[in-house]
Tab-separated table of C-alpha atoms in Angstrom:
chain	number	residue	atom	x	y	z
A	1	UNK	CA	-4.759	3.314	6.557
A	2	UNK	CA	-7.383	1.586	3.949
A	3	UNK	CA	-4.322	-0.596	2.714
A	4	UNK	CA	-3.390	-1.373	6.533
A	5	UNK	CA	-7.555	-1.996	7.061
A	6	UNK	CA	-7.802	-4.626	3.681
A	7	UNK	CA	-5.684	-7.392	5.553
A	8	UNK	CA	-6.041	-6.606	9.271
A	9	UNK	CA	-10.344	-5.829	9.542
A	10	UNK	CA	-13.423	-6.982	7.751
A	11	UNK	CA	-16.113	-5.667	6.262
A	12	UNK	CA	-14.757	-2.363	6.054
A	13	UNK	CA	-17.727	0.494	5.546
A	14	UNK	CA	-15.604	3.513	3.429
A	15	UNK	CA	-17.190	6.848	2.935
A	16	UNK	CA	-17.533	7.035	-0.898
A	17	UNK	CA	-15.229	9.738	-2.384
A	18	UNK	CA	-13.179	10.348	1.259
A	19	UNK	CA	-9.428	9.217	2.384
A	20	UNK	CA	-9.516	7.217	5.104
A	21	UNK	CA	-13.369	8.277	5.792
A	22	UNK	CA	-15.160	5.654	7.182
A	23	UNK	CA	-18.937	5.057	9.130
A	24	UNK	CA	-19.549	4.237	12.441
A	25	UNK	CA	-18.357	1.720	12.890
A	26	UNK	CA	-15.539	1.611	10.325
A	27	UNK	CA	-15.106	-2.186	9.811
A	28	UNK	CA	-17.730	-4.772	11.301
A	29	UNK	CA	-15.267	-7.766	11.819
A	30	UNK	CA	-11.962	-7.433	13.465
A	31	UNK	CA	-8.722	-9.380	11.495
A	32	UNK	CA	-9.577	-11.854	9.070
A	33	UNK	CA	-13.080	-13.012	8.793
A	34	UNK	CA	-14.125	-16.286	7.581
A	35	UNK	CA	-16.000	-14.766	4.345
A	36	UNK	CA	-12.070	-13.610	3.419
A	37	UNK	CA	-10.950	-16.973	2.379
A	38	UNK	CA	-14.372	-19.276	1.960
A	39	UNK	CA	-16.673	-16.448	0.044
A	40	UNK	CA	-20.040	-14.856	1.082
A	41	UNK	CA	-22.127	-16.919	3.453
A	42	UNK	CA	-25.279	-14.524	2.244
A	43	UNK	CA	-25.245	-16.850	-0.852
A	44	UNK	CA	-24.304	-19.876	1.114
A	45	UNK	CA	-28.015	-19.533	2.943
A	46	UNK	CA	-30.072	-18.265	-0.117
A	47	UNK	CA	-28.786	-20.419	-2.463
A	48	UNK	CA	-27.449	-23.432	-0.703
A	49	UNK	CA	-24.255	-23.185	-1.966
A	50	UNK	CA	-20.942	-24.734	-0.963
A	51	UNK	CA	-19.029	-22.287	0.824
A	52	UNK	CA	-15.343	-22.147	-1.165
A	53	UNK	CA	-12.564	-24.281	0.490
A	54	UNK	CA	-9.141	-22.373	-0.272
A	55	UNK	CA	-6.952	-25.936	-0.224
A	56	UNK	CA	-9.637	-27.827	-2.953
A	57	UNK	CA	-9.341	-24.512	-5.406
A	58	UNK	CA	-6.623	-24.815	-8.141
A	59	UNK	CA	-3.007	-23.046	-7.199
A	60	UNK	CA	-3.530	-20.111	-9.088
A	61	UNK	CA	-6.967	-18.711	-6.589
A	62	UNK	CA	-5.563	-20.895	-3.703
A	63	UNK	CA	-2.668	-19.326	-3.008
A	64	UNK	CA	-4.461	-15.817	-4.304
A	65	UNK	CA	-5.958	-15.898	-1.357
A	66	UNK	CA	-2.973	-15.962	0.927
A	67	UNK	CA	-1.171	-13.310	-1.591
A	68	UNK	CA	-3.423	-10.880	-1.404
A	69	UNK	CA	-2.094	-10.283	2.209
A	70	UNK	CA	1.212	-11.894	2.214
A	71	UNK	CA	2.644	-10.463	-1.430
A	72	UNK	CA	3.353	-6.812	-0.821
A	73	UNK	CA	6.592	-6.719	-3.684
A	74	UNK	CA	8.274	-2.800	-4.007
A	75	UNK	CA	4.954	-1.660	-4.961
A	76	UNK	CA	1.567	-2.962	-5.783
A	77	UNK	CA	-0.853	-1.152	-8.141
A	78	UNK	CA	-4.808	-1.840	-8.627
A	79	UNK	CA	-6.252	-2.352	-12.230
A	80	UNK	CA	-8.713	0.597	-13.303
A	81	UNK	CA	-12.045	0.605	-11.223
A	82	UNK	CA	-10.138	-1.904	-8.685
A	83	UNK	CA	-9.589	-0.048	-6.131
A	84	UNK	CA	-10.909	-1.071	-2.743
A	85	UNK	CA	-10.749	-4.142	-4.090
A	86	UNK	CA	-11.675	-7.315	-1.984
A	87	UNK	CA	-11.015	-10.480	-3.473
A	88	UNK	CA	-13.358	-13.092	-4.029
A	89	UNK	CA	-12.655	-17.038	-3.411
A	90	UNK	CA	-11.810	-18.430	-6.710
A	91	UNK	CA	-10.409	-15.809	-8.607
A	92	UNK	CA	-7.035	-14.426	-9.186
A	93	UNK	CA	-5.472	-11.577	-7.842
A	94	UNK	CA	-3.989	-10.765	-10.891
A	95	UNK	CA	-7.281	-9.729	-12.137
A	96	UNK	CA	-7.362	-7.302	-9.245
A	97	UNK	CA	-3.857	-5.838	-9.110
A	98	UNK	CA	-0.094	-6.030	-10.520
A	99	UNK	CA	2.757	-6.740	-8.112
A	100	UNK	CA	5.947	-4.911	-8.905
A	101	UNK	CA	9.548	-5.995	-7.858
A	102	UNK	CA	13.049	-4.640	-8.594
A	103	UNK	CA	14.756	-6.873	-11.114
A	104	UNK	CA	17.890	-8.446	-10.687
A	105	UNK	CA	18.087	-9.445	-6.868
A	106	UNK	CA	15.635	-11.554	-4.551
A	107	UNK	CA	13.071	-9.012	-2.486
A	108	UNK	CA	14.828	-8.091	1.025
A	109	UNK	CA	12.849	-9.664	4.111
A	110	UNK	CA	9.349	-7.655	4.431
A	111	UNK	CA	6.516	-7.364	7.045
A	112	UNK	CA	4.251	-8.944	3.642
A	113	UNK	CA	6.786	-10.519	1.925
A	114	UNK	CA	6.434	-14.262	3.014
A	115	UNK	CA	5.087	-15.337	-0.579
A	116	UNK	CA	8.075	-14.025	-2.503
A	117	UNK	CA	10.389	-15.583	0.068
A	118	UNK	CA	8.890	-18.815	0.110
A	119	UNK	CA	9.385	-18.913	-4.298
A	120	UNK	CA	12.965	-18.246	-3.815
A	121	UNK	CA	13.166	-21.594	-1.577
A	122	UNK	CA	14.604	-24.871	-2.697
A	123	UNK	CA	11.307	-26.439	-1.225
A	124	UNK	CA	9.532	-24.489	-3.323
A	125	UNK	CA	11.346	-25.389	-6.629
A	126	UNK	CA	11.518	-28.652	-6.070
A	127	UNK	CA	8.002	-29.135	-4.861
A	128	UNK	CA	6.174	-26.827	-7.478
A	129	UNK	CA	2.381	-26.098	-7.120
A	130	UNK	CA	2.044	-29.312	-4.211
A	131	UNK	CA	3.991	-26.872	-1.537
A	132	UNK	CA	1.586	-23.532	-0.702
A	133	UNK	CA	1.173	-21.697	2.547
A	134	UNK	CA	-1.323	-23.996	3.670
A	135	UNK	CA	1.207	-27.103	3.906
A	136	UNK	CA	2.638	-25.693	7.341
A	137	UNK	CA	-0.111	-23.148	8.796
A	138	UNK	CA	-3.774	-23.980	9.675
A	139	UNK	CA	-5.333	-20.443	8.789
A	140	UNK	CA	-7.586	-21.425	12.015
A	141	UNK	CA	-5.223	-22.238	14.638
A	142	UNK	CA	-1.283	-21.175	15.916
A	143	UNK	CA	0.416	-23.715	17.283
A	144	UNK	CA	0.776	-23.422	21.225
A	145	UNK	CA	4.729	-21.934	22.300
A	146	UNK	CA	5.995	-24.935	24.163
A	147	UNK	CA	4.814	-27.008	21.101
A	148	UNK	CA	5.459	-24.639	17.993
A	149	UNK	CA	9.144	-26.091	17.411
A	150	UNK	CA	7.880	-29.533	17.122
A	151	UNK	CA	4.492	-28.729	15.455
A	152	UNK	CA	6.211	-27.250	12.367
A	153	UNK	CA	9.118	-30.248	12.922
A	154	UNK	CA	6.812	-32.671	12.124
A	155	UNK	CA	5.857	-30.607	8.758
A	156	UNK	CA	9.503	-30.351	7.535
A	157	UNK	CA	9.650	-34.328	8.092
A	158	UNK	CA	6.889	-35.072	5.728
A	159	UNK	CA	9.617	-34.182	3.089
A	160	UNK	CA	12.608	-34.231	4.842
A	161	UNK	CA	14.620	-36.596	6.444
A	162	UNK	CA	16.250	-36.337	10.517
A	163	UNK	CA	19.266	-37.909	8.953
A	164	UNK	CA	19.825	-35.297	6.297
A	165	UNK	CA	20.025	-32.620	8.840
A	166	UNK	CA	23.814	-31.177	8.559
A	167	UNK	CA	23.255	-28.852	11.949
A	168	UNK	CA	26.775	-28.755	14.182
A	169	UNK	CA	26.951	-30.241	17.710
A	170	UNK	CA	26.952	-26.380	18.607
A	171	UNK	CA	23.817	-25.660	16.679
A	172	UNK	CA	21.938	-28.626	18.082
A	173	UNK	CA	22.800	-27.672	21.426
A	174	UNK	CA	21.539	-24.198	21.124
A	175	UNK	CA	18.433	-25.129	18.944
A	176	UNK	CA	17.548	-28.690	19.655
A	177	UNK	CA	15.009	-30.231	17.434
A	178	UNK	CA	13.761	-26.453	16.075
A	179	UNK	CA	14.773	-26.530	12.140
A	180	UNK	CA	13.118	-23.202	12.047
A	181	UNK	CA	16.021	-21.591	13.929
A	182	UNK	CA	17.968	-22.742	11.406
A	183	UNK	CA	16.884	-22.159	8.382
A	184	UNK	CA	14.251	-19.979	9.023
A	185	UNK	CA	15.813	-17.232	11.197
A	186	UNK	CA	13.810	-13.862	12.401
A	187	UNK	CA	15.439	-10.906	11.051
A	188	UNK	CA	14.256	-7.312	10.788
A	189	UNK	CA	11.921	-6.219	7.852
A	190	UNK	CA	12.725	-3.626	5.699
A	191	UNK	CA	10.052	-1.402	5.490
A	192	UNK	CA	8.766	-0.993	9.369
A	193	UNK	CA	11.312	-0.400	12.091
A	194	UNK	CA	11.773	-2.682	15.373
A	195	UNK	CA	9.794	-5.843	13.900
A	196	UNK	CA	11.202	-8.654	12.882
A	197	UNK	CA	9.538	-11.900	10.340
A	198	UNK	CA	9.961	-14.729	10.065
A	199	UNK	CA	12.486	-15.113	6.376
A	200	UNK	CA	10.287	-17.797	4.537
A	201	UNK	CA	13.613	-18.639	1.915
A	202	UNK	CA	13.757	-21.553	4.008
A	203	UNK	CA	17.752	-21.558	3.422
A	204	UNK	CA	19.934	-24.115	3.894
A	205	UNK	CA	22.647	-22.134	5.377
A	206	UNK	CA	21.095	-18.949	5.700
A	207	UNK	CA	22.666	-15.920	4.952
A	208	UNK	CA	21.193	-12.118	4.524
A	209	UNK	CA	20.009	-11.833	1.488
A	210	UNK	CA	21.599	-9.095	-0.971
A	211	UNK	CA	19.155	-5.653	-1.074
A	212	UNK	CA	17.753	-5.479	-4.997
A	213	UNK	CA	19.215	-2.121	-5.817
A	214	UNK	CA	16.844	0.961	-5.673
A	215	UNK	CA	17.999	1.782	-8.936
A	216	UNK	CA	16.660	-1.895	-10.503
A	217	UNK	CA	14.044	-1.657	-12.888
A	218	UNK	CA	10.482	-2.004	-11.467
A	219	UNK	CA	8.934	-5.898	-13.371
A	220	UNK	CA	5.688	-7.269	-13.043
A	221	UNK	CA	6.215	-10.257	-10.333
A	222	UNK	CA	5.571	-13.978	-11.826
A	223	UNK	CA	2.261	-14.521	-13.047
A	224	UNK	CA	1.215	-10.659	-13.508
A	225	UNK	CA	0.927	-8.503	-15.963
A	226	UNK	CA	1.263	-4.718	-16.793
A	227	UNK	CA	-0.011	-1.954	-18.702
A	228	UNK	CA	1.847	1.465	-20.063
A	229	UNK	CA	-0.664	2.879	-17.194
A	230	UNK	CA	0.246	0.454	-14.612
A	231	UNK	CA	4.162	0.384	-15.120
A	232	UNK	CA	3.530	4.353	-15.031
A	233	UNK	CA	1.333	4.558	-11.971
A	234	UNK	CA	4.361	1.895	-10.444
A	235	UNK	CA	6.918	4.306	-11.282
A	236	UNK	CA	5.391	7.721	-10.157
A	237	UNK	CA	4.166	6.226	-6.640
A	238	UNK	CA	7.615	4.962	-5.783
A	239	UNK	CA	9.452	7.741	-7.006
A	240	UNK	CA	7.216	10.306	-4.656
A	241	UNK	CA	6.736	7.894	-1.643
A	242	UNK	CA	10.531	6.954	-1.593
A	243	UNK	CA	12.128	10.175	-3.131
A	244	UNK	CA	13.750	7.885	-5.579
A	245	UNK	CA	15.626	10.295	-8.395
A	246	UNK	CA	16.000	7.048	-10.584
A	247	UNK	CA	12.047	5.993	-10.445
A	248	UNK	CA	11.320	9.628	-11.074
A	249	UNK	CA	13.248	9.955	-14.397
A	250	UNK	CA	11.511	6.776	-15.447
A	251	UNK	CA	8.003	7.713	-14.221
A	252	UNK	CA	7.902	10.801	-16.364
A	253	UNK	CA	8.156	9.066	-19.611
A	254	UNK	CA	5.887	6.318	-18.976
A	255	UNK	CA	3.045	8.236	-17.736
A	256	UNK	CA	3.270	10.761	-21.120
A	257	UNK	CA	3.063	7.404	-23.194
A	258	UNK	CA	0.006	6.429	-21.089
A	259	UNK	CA	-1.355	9.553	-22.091
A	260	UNK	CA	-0.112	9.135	-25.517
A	261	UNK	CA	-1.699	6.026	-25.999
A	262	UNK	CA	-5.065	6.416	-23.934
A	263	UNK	CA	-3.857	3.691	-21.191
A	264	UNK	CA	-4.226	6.513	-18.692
A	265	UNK	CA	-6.533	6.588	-16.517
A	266	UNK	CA	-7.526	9.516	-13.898
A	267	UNK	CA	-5.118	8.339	-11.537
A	268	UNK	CA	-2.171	8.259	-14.072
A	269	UNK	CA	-2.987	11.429	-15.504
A	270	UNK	CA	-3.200	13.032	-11.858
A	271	UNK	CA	0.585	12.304	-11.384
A	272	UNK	CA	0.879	13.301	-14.859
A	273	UNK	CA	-0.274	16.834	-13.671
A	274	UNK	CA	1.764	16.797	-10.932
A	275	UNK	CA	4.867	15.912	-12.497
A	276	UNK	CA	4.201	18.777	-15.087
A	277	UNK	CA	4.160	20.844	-11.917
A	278	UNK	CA	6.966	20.175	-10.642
A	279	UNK	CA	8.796	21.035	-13.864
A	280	UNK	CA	7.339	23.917	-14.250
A	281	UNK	CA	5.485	23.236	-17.039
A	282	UNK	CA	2.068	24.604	-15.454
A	283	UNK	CA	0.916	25.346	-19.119
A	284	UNK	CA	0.472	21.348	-18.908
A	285	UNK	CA	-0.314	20.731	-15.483
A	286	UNK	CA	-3.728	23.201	-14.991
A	287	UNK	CA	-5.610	21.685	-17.665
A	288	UNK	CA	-4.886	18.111	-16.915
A	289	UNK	CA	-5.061	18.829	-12.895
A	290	UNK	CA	-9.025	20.440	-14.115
A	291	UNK	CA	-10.025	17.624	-16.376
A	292	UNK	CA	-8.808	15.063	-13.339
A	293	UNK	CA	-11.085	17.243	-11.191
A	294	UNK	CA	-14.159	17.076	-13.559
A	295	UNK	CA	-13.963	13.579	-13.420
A	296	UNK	CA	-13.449	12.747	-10.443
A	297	UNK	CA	-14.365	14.878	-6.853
A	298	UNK	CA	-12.012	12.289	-4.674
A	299	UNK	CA	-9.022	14.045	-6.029
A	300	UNK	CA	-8.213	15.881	-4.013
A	301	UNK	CA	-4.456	16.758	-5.018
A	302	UNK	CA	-5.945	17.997	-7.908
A	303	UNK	CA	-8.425	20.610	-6.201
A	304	UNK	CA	-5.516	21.378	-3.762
A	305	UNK	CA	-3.420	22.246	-6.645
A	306	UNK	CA	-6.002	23.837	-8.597
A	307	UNK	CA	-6.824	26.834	-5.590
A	308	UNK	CA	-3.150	27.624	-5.932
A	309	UNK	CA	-3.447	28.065	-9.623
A	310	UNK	CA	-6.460	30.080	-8.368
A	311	UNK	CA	-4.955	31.709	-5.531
A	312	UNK	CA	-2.061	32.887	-7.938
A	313	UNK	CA	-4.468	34.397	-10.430
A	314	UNK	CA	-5.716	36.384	-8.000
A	315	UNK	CA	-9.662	34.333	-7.731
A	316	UNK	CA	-9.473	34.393	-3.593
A	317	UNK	CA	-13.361	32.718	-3.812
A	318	UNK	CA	-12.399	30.821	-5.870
A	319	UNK	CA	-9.082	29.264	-4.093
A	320	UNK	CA	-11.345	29.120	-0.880
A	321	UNK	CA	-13.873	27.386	-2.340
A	322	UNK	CA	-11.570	24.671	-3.913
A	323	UNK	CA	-9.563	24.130	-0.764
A	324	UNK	CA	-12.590	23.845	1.124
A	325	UNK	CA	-13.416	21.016	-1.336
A	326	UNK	CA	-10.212	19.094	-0.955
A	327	UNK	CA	-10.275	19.376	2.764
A	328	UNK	CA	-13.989	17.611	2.879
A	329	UNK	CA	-11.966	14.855	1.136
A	330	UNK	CA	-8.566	14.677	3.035
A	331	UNK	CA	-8.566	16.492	6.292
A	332	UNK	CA	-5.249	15.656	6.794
A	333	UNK	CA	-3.635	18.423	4.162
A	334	UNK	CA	-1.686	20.628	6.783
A	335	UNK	CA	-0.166	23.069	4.122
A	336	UNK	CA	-3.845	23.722	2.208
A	337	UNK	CA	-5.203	24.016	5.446
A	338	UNK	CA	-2.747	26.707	6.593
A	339	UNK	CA	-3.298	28.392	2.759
A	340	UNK	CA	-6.919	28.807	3.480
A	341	UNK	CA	-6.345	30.013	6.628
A	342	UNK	CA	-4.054	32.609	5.339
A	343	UNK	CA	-6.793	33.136	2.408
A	344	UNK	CA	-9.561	33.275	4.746
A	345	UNK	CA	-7.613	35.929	6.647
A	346	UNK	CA	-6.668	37.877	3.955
A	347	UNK	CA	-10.705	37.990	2.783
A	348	UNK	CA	-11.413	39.316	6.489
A	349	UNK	CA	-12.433	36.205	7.948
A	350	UNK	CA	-10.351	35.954	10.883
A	351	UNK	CA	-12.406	34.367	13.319
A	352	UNK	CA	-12.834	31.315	10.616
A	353	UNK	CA	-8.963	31.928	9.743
A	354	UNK	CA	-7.919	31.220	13.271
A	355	UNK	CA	-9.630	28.210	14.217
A	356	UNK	CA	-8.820	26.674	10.653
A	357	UNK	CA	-4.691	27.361	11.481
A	358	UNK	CA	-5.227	25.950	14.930
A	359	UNK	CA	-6.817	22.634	13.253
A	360	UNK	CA	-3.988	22.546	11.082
A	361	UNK	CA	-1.808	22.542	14.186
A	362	UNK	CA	-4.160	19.657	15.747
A	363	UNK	CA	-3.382	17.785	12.688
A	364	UNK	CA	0.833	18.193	13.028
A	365	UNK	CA	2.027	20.262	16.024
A	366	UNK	CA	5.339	20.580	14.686
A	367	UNK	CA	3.867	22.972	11.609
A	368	UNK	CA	6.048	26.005	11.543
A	369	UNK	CA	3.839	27.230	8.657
A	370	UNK	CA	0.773	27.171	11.136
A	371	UNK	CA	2.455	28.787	13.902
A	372	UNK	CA	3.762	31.514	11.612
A	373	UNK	CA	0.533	32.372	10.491
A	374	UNK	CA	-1.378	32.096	14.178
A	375	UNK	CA	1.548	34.809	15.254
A	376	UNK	CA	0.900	37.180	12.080
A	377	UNK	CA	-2.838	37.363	13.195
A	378	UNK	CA	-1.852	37.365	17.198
A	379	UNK	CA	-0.156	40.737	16.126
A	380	UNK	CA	-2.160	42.087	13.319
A	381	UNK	CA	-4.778	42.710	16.234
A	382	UNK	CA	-2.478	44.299	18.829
């Protein structure tokens, strides 16, 4: 949700150390304000200052500003102490984050994707830093329906010639005037189901463009740059969120030599932990899952993890106490809210124990683990 909340609300008030915890209200502007692309207008009163004009900045903070929306790549990770980022007019969002792609194949059509399409374009090559987002769209206005074909007409003719148009009799009689249709057809996006984008390659003869293979190497997209820690934090996320066997064997290695070489930072060594874990290795994971912990109280993985280190030991209190800790920071954890029901239970608490499975069912309905555990304590008291 704060990802989805960065590009689609403004001024967005975040509970400090919290997922997705937020005041009332969470965001004071709806969509895109106008501080988003043109700076603070607090300074703009006190000081008199110009307010920032995205299409007089150089290319590199110009089109920054449309990026940081419209550049999603396989995976994008925030420099240390960037996260919750919101960019400033003028800088570069390179300073703020590094965007990953797989190597070897252009990016499949995405819901944020427009930038990378629009580099793979022959308009783009040819026309270097003088084409930008800006050229076509006026950030302030959309075009009206009956007049959108024509509208963006008129901006392919500032380059382009009517008499270099190649279109078929057929293809003129079922698009007209619309070079869009042509050459920059809707298609589905690959990572949300049902919606369709507009493909920014601005093809000549457009065809789907071949999937990069999940396999492909994750490289810092043009213009950004990565750390051991970054590469490694690129790695771990998108072997967990996709399940990807290939990014896991990779992310391993990487985040060890980010803790080899002191790149990593706590949230490389809190996969770290958990990919210790998950091989077993808990003689590894505890003590880096604590000193994540230590540092930082918005882990909440690692307190999670920790009461069933505790819980195994034996500490009860102890495994309470830390679940109860990473619930104040992620509500959402249906399985460590079910194990502190269970713990709660088991410590005679069953009142507490109860209502904590039935939030956990609130949370996912479809939780056999909760229902399990609501039925042992429906017949315990029979």
């Amino acid at each position: 949700v704060a990802s989805c909340l960065q590009c689609h609300a403004s001024a967005i008030q975040s509970r400090v150390a919290t997922l997705n915890g937020y005041a009332t209200p969470p965001f004071q502007e709806t969509g895109v304000a106008c501080e988003r692309c043109h700076g603070a207008g607090s300074e703009h009163i006190s000081k008199g200052s110009a307010m920032s004009n995205p299409a007089k900045l150089d290319a590199g903070p110009r089109d920054s500003i449309c990026a940081q929306c419209h550049l999603s790549g396989e995976v994008r990770i925030a420099k240390p102490g960037k996260d919750g980022y919101e960019l400033k007019p003028g800088d570069l969002l390179s300073d703020y984050l590094t965007v990953f792609v797989r190597s070897g194949a252009p990016s499949e059509l995405r819901v944020t994707s427009h930038v990378e399409n629009l580099a793979q374009s022959a308009c783009k090559l040819k026309s270097g830093e003088k084409l930008w987002c800006g050229t076509c769209h006026d950030p302030h206005s959309t075009p009206d329906p009956a007049t959108k074909a024509q509208y963006f007409r008129g901006k392919c003719l500032t380059c382009h010639q009517t008499s270099a148009c190649r279109a078929s009799a057929a293809e003129r009689a079922t698009n007209g005037d619309n070079c869009t249709a042509c050459h920059m057809p809707r298609g589905p996006a690959g990572d949300i189901q049902h919606v369709v984008f507009t493909d920014h390659s601005i093809r000549r003869k457009p065809v789907p463009a071949p999937a990069p293979s999940a396999s492909a190497p994750l490289v810092p997209y043009a213009g950004y740059s990565a750390s051991t820690r970054d590469t490694a934090l690129a790695y771990a996320t998108v072997a967990l969120r996709d399940r990807n066997a290939s990014d896991r064997e990779r992310a391993f290695p990487w985040l060890q030599q980010a803790a080899a070489d002191k790149s990593a930072d706590i949230a490389a060594l809190a996969y770290l932990a958990e990919f210790y874990r998950d091989a077993n290795d808990d003689a590894r994971a505890r003590p880096l899952y604590q000193q994540v912990w230590d540092a930082d109280k918005s882990q909440y993985a690692a307190a999670a993890a920790l009461g069933a280190y505790r819980m195994q030991a034996g500490d009860v209190p102890g495994a309470i106490a830390l679940w109860r800790e990473a619930l104040k920071v992620n509500p959402g954890m249906v399985l460590v809210r079910v194990n502190l029901a269970n713990a709660l239970w088991r410590s005679g608490n069953l009142e507490e124990a109860r209502t904590m499975a039935e939030t956990a069912l609130r949370f996912h309905p479809a939780s056999a683990e909760a229902r399990a555990l609501l039925q042992q304590m429906g017949e315990s008291q029979r």
